[in-house]
Coordinates of N, CA and C in Angstrom, one line a residue:
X1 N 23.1 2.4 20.1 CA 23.2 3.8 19.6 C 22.4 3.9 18.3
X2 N 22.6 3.1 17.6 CA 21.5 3.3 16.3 C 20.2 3.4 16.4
X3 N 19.7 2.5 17.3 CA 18.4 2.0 17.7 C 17.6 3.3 18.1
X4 N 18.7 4.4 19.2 CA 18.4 5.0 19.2 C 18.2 6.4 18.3
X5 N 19.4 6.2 17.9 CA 19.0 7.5 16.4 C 18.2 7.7 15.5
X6 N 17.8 5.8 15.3 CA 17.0 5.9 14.1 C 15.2 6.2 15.0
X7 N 15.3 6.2 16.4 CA 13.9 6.4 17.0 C 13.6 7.8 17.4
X8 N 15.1 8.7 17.4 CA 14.9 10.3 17.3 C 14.8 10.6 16.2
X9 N 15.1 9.9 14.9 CA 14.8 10.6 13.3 C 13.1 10.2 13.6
X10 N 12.6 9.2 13.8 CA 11.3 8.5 13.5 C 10.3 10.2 14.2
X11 N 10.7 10.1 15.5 CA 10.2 11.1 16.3 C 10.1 12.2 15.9
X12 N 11.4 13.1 15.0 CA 11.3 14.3 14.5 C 10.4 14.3 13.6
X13 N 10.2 13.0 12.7 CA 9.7 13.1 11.5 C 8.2 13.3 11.9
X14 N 7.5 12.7 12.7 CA 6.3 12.1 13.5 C 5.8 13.8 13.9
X15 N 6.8 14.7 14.5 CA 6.3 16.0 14.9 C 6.4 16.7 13.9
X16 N 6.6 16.5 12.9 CA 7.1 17.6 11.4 C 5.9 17.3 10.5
X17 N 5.5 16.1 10.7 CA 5.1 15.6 9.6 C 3.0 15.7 10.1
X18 N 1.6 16.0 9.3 CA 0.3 16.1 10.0 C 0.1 14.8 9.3
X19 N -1.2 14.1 9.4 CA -1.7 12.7 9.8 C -2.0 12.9 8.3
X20 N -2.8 11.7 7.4 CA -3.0 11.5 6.0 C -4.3 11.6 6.7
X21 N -5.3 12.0 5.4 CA -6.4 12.6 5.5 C -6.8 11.6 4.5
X22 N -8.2 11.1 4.3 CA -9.0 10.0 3.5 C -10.2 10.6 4.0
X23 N -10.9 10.9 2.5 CA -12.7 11.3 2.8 C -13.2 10.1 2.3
X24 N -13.6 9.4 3.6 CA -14.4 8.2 3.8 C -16.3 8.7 4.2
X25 N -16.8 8.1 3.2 CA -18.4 7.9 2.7 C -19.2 7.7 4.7
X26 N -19.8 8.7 5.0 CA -20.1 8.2 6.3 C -21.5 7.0 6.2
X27 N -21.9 5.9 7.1 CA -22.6 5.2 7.3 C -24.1 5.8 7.1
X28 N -25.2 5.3 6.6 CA -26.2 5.9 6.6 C -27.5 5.0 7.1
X29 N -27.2 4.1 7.7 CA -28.5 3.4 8.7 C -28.0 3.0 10.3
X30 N -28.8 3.8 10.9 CA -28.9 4.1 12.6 C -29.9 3.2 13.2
X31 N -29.8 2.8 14.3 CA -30.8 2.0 14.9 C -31.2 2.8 16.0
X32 N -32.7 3.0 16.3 CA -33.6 3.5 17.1 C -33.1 3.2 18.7
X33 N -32.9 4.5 19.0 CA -32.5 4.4 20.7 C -31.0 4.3 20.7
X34 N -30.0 4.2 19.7 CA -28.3 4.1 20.2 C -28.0 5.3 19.4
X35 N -26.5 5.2 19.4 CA -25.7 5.9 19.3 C -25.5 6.3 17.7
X36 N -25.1 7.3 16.8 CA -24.7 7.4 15.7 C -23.9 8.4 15.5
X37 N -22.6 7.7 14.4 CA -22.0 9.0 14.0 C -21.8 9.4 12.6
X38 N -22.3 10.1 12.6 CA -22.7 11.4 11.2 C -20.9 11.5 10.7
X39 N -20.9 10.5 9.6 CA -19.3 11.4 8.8 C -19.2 12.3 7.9
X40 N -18.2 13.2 8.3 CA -17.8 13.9 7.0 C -16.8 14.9 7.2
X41 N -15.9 14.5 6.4 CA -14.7 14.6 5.9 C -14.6 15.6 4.9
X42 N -13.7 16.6 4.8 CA -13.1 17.5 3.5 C -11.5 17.7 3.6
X43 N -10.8 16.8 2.7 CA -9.9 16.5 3.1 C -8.9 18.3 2.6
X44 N -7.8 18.8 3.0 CA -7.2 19.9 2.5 C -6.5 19.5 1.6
X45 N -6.4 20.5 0.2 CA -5.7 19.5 -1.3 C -4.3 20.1 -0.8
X46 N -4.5 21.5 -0.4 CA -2.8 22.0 0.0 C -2.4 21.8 1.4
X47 N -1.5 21.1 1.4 CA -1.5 20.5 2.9 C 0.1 21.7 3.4
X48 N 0.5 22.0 2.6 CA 1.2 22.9 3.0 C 1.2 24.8 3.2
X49 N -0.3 24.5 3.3 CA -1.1 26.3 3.5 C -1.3 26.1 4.9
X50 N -1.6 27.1 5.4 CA -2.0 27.1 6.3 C -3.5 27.6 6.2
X51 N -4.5 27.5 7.2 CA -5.9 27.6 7.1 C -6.8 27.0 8.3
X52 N -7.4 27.6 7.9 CA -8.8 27.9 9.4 C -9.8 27.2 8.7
X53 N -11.0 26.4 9.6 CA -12.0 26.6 9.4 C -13.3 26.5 10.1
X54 N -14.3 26.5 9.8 CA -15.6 26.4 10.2 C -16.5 25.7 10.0
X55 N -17.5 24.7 10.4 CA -18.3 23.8 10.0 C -19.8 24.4 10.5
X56 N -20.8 23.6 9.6 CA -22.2 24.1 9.8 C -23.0 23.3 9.4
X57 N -23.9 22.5 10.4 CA -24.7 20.9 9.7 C -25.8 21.6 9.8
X58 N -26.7 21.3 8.3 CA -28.4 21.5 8.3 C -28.9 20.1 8.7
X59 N -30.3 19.8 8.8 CA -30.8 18.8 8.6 C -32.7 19.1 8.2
X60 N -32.8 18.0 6.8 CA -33.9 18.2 6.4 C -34.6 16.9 6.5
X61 N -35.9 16.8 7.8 CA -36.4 15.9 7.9 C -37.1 14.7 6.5
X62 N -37.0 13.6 6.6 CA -38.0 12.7 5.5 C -39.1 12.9 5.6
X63 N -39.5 13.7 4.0 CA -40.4 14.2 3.7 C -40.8 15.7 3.5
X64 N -39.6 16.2 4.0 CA -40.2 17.4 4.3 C -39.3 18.2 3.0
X65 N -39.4 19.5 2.5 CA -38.8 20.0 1.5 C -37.7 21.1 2.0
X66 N -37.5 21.6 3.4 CA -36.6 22.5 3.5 C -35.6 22.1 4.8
X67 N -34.4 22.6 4.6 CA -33.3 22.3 5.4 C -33.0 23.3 6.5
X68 N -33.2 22.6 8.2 CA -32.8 23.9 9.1 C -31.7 23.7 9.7
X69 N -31.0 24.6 10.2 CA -29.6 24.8 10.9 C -30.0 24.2 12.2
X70 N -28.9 23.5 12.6 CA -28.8 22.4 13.5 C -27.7 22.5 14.8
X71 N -26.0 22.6 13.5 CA -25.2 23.1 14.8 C -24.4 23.8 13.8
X72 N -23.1 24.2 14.7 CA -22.0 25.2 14.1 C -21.2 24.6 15.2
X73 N -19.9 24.4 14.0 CA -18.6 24.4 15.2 C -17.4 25.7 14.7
X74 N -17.5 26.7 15.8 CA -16.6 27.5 15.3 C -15.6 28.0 16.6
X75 N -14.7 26.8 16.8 CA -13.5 27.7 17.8 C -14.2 26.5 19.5
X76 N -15.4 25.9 18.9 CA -16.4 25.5 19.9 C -17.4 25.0 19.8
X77 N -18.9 24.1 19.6 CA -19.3 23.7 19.4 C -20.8 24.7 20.2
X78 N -21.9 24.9 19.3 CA -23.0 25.4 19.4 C -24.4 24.7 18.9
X79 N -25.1 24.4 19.2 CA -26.6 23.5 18.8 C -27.6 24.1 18.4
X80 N -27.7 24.2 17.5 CA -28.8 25.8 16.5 C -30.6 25.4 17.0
X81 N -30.8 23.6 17.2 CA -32.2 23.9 17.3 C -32.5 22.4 18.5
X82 N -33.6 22.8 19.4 CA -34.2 22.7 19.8 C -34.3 20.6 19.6
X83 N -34.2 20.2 18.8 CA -35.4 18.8 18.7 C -33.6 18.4 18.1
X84 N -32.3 18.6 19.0 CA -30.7 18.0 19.1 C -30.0 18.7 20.4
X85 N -31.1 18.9 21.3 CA -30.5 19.6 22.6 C -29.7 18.6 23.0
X86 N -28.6 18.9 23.5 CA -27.5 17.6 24.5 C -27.8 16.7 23.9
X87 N -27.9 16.3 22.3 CA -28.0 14.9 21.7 C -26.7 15.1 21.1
X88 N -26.1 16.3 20.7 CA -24.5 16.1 19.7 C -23.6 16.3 19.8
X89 N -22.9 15.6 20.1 CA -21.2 15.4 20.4 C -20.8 15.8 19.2
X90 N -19.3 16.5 19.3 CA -18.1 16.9 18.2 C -17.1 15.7 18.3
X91 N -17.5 15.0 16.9 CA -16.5 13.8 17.1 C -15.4 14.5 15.4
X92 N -15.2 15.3 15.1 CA -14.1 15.4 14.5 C -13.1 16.4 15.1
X93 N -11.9 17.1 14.0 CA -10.8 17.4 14.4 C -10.7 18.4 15.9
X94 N -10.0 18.0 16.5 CA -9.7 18.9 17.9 C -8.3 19.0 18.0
X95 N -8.0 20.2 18.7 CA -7.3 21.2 19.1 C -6.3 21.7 17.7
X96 N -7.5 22.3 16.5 CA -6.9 22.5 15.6 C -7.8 23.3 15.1
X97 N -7.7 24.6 14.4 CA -8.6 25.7 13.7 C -8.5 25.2 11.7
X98 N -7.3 23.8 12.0 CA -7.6 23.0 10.4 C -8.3 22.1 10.2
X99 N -10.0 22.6 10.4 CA -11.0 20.9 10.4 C -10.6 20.4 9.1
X100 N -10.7 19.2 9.3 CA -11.0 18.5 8.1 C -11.7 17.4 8.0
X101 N -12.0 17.3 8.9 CA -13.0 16.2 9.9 C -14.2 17.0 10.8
X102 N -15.4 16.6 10.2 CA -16.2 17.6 10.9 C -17.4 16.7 11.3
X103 N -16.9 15.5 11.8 CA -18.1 14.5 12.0 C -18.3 14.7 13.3
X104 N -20.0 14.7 13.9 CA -20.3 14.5 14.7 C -21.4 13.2 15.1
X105 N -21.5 13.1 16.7 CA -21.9 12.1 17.1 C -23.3 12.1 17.9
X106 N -24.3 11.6 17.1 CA -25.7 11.8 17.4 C -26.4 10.8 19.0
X107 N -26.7 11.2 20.0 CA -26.8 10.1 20.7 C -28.6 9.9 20.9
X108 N -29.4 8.9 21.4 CA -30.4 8.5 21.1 C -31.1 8.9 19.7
X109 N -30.5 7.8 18.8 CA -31.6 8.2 17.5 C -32.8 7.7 17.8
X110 N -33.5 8.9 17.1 CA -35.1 8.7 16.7 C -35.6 8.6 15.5
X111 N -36.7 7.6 15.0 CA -37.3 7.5 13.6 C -37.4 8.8 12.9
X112 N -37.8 10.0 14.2 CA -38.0 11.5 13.4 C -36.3 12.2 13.1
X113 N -34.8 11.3 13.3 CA -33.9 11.7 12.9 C -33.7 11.2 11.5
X114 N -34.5 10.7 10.9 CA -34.4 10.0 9.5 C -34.7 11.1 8.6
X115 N -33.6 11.2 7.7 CA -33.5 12.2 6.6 C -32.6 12.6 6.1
X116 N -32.5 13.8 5.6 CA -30.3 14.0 5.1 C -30.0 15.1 5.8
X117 N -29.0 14.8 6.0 CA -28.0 15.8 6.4 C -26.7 16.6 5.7
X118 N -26.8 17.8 5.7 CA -25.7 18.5 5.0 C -24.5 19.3 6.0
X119 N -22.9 19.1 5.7 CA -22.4 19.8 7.0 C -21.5 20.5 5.6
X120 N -21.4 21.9 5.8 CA -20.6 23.0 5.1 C -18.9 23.1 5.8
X121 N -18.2 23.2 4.8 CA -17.3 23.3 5.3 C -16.7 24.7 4.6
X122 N -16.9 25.8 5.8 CA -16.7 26.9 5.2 C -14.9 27.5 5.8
X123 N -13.6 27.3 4.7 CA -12.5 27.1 5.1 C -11.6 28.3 4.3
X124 N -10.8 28.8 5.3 CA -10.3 30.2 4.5 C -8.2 29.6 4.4
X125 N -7.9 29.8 3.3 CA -6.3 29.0 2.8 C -5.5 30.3 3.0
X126 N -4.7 30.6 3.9 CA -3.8 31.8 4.0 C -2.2 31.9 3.4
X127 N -2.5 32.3 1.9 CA -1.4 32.4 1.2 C -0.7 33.7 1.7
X128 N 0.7 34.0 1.2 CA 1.4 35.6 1.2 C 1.1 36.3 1.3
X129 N -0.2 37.1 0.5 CA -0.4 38.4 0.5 C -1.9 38.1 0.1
X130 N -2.5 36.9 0.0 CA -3.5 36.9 -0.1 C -4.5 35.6 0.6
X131 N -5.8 36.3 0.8 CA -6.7 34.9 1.3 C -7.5 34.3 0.4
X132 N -7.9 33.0 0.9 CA -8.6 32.5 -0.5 C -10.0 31.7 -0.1
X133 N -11.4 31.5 0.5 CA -12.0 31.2 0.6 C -13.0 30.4 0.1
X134 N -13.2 29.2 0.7 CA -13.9 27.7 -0.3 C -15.1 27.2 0.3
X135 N -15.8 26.9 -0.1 CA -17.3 26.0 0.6 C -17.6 25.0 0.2
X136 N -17.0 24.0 1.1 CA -17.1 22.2 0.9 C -18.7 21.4 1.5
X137 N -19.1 21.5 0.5 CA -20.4 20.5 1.4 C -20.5 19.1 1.3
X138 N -20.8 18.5 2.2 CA -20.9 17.0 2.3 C -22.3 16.3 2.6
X139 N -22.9 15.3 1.5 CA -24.6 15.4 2.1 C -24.4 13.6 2.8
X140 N -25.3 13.3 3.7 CA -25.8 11.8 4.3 C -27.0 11.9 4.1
X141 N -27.2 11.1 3.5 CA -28.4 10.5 3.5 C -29.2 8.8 4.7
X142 N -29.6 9.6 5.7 CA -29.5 8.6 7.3 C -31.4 8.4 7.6
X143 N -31.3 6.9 7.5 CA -31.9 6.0 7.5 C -32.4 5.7 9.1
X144 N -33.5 5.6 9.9 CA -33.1 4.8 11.1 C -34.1 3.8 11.2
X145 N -33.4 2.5 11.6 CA -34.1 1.3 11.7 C -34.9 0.8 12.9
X146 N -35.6 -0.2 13.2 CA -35.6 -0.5 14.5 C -34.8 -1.4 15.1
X147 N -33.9 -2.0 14.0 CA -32.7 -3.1 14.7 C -31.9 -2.9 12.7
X148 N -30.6 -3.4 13.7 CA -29.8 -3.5 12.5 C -29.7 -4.5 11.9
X149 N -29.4 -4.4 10.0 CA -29.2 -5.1 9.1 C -28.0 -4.9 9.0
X150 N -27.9 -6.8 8.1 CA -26.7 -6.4 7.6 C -26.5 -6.2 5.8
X151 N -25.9 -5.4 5.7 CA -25.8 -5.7 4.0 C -25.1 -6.5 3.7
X152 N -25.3 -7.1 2.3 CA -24.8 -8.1 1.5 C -23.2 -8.1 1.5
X153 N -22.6 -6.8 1.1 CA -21.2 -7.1 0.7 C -20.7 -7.8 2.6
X154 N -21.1 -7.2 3.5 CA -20.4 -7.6 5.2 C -20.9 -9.2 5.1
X155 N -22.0 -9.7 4.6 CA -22.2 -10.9 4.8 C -21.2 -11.9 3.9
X156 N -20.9 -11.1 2.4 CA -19.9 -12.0 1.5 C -18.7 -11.7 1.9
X157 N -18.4 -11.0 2.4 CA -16.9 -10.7 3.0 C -16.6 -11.7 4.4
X158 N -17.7 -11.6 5.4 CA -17.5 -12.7 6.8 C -17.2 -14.0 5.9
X159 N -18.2 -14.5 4.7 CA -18.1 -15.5 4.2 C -16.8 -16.3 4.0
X160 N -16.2 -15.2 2.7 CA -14.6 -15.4 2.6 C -14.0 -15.8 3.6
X161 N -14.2 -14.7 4.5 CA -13.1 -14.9 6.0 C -13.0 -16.3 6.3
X162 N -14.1 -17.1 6.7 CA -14.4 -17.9 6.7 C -13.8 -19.3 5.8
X163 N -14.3 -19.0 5.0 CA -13.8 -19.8 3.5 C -12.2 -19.5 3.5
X164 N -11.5 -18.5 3.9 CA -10.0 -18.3 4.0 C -9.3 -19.2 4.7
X165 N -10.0 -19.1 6.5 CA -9.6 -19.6 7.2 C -9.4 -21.3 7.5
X166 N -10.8 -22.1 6.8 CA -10.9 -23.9 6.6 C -9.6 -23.9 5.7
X167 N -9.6 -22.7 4.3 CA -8.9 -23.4 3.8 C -7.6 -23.3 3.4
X168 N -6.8 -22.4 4.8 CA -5.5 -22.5 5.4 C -5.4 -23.5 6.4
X169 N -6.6 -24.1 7.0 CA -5.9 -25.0 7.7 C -6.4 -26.4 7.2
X170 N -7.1 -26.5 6.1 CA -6.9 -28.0 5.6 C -5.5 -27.8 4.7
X171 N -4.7 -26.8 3.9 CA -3.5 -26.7 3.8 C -2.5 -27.0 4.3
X172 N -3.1 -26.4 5.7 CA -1.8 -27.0 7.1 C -1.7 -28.0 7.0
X173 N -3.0 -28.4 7.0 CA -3.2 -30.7 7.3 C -2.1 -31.2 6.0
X174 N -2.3 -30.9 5.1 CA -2.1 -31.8 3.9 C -0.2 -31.6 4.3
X175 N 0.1 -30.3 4.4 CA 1.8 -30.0 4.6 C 2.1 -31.2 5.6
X176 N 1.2 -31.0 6.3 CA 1.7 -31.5 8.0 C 1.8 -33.4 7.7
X177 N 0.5 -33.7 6.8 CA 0.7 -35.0 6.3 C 2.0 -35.3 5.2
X178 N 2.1 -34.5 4.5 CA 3.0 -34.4 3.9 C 4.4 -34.6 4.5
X179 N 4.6 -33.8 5.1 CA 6.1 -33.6 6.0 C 6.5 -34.8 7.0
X180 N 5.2 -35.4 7.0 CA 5.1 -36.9 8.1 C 5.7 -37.9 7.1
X181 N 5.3 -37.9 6.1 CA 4.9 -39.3 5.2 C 6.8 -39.0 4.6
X182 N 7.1 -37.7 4.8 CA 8.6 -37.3 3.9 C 9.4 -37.9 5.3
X183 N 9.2 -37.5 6.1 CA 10.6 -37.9 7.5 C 10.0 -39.3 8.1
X184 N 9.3 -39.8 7.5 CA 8.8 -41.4 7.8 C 9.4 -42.0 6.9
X185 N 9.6 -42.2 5.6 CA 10.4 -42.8 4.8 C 11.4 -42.5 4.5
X186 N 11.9 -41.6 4.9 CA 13.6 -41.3 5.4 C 13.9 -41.9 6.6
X187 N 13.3 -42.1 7.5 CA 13.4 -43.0 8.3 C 13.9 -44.2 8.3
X188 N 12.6 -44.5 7.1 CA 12.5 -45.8 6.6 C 14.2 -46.3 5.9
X189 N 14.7 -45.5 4.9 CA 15.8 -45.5 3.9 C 16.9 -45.5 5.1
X190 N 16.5 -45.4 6.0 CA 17.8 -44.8 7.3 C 18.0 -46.5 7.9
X191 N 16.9 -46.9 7.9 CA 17.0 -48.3 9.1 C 17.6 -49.4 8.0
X192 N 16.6 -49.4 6.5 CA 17.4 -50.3 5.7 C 19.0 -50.3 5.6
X193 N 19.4 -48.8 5.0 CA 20.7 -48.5 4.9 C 21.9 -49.1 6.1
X194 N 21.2 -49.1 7.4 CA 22.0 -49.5 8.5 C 21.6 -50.7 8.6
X195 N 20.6 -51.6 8.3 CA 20.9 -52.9 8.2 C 22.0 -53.4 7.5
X196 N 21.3 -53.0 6.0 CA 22.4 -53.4 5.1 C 24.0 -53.4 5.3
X197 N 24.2 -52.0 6.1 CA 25.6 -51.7 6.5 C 26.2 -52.9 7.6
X198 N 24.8 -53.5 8.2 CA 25.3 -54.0 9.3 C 25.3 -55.6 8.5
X199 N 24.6 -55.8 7.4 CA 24.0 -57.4 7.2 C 26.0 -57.5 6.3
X200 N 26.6 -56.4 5.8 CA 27.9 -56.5 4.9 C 28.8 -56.8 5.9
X201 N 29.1 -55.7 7.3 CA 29.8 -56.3 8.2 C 30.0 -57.2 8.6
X202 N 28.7 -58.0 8.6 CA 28.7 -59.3 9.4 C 29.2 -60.4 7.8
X203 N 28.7 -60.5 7.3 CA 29.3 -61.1 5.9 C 30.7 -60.8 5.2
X204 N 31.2 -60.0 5.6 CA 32.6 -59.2 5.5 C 33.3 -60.3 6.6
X205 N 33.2 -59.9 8.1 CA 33.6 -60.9 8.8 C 33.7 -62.5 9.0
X206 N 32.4 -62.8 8.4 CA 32.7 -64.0 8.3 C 33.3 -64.8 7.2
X207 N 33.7 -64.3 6.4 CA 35.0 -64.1 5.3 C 36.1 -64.6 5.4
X208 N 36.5 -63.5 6.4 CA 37.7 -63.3 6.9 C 38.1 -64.4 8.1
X209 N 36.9 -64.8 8.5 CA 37.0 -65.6 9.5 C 36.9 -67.4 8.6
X210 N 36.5 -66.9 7.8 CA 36.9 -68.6 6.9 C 37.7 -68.7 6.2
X211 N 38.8 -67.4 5.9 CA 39.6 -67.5 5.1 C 40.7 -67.8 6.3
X212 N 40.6 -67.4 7.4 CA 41.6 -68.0 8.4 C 42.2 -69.3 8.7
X213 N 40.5 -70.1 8.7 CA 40.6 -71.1 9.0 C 41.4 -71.9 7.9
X214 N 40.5 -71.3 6.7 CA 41.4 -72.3 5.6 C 43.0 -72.3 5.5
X215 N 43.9 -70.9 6.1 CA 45.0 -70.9 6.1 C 45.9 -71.6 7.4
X216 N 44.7 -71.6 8.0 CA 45.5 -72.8 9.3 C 45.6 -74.0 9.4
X217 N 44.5 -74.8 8.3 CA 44.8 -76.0 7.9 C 45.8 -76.4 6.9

């Protein structure tokens, strides 16, 4: 019965309660011919307003000096130009008019997708008697390779892992030797002990067995 109670409080709280929001830095090197996804995040500061919004990604090729409309997500997802036909998936917030997540997902990159990208986050906060309207922009700066690198911090981080892992288990070793060499010579302290117990018995007895004789003579 508890088990249960405490999994219908868990549940109420779980439907009462929206997900934690973190504006995490989206990835900015793509490899030629796969898959990429474009982050960006504008997290809501008032999480207890209610509010709508709308997203809108430019993109301004490398090298070039002006930014053109691309897509719009509003209620639905729309592709503004020509050279991202059937290439863009809506990989952020769904079945919610509260984006806060407005990343999408690029499929075959091309070297001519290299350059930045800007997505607006145009979002209206519906207070009492009044509305309040904000414009969040988020820029990527996207890179595409012909094969992927790795950067330095993923290579010193595997490293550690690595380095963690030898040296939890020469730890283990040394415990495990340890633990041997400790129930080995308790062992040891165990067999003497019961000698000894046994070498006094027998010396105890034959004592007793000479003091007999001496009293029968």
């Amino acid at each position: 019965m508890q088990l249960l109670l405490v999994s219908l409080l868990c549940s109420l709280f779980a439907y009462r309660c929206h997900g934690a929001c973190a504006e995490v830095d989206s990835d900015t090197e793509a490899v030629a011919g796969k898959g990429f996804k474009l982050g960006c995040i504008s997290c809501k500061k008032r999480s207890e307003v209610d509010s709508s919004a709308t997203v809108e990604w430019y993109f301004r090729p490398k090298g070039e000096a002006d930014f053109f409309h691309i897509y719009t997500y509003n209620n639905g997802p729309t592709i503004e130009h020509e050279q991202f036909l059937e290439r863009i998936y809506w990989n952020g917030s769904k079945r919610s008019n509260d984006i806060q997540d407005a990343s999408i997902y690029l499929f075959n990159v091309s070297f001519n997708d290299s350059g930045t990208y800007r997505c607006f986050f145009n979002r209206a906060l519906f207070y009492d008697k009044y509305e309040y309207n904000t414009v969040v922009s988020k820029v990527v700066h996207l890179t595409v390779v012909a094969k992927a690198t790795r950067e330095t911090a993923s290579i010193v981080s595997e490293v550690m892992m690595y380095v963690s892992i030898i040296g939890l288990q020469v730890w283990l070793l040394i415990e495990m030797i340890y633990c041997y060499r400790k129930i080995s010579a308790a062992g040891e302290e165990a067999l003497r002990e019961a000698a000894n117990a046994e070498y006094l018995a027998i010396a105890s007895e034959s004592k007793d067995n000479c003091a007999g004789v001496q009293v029968g003579e």
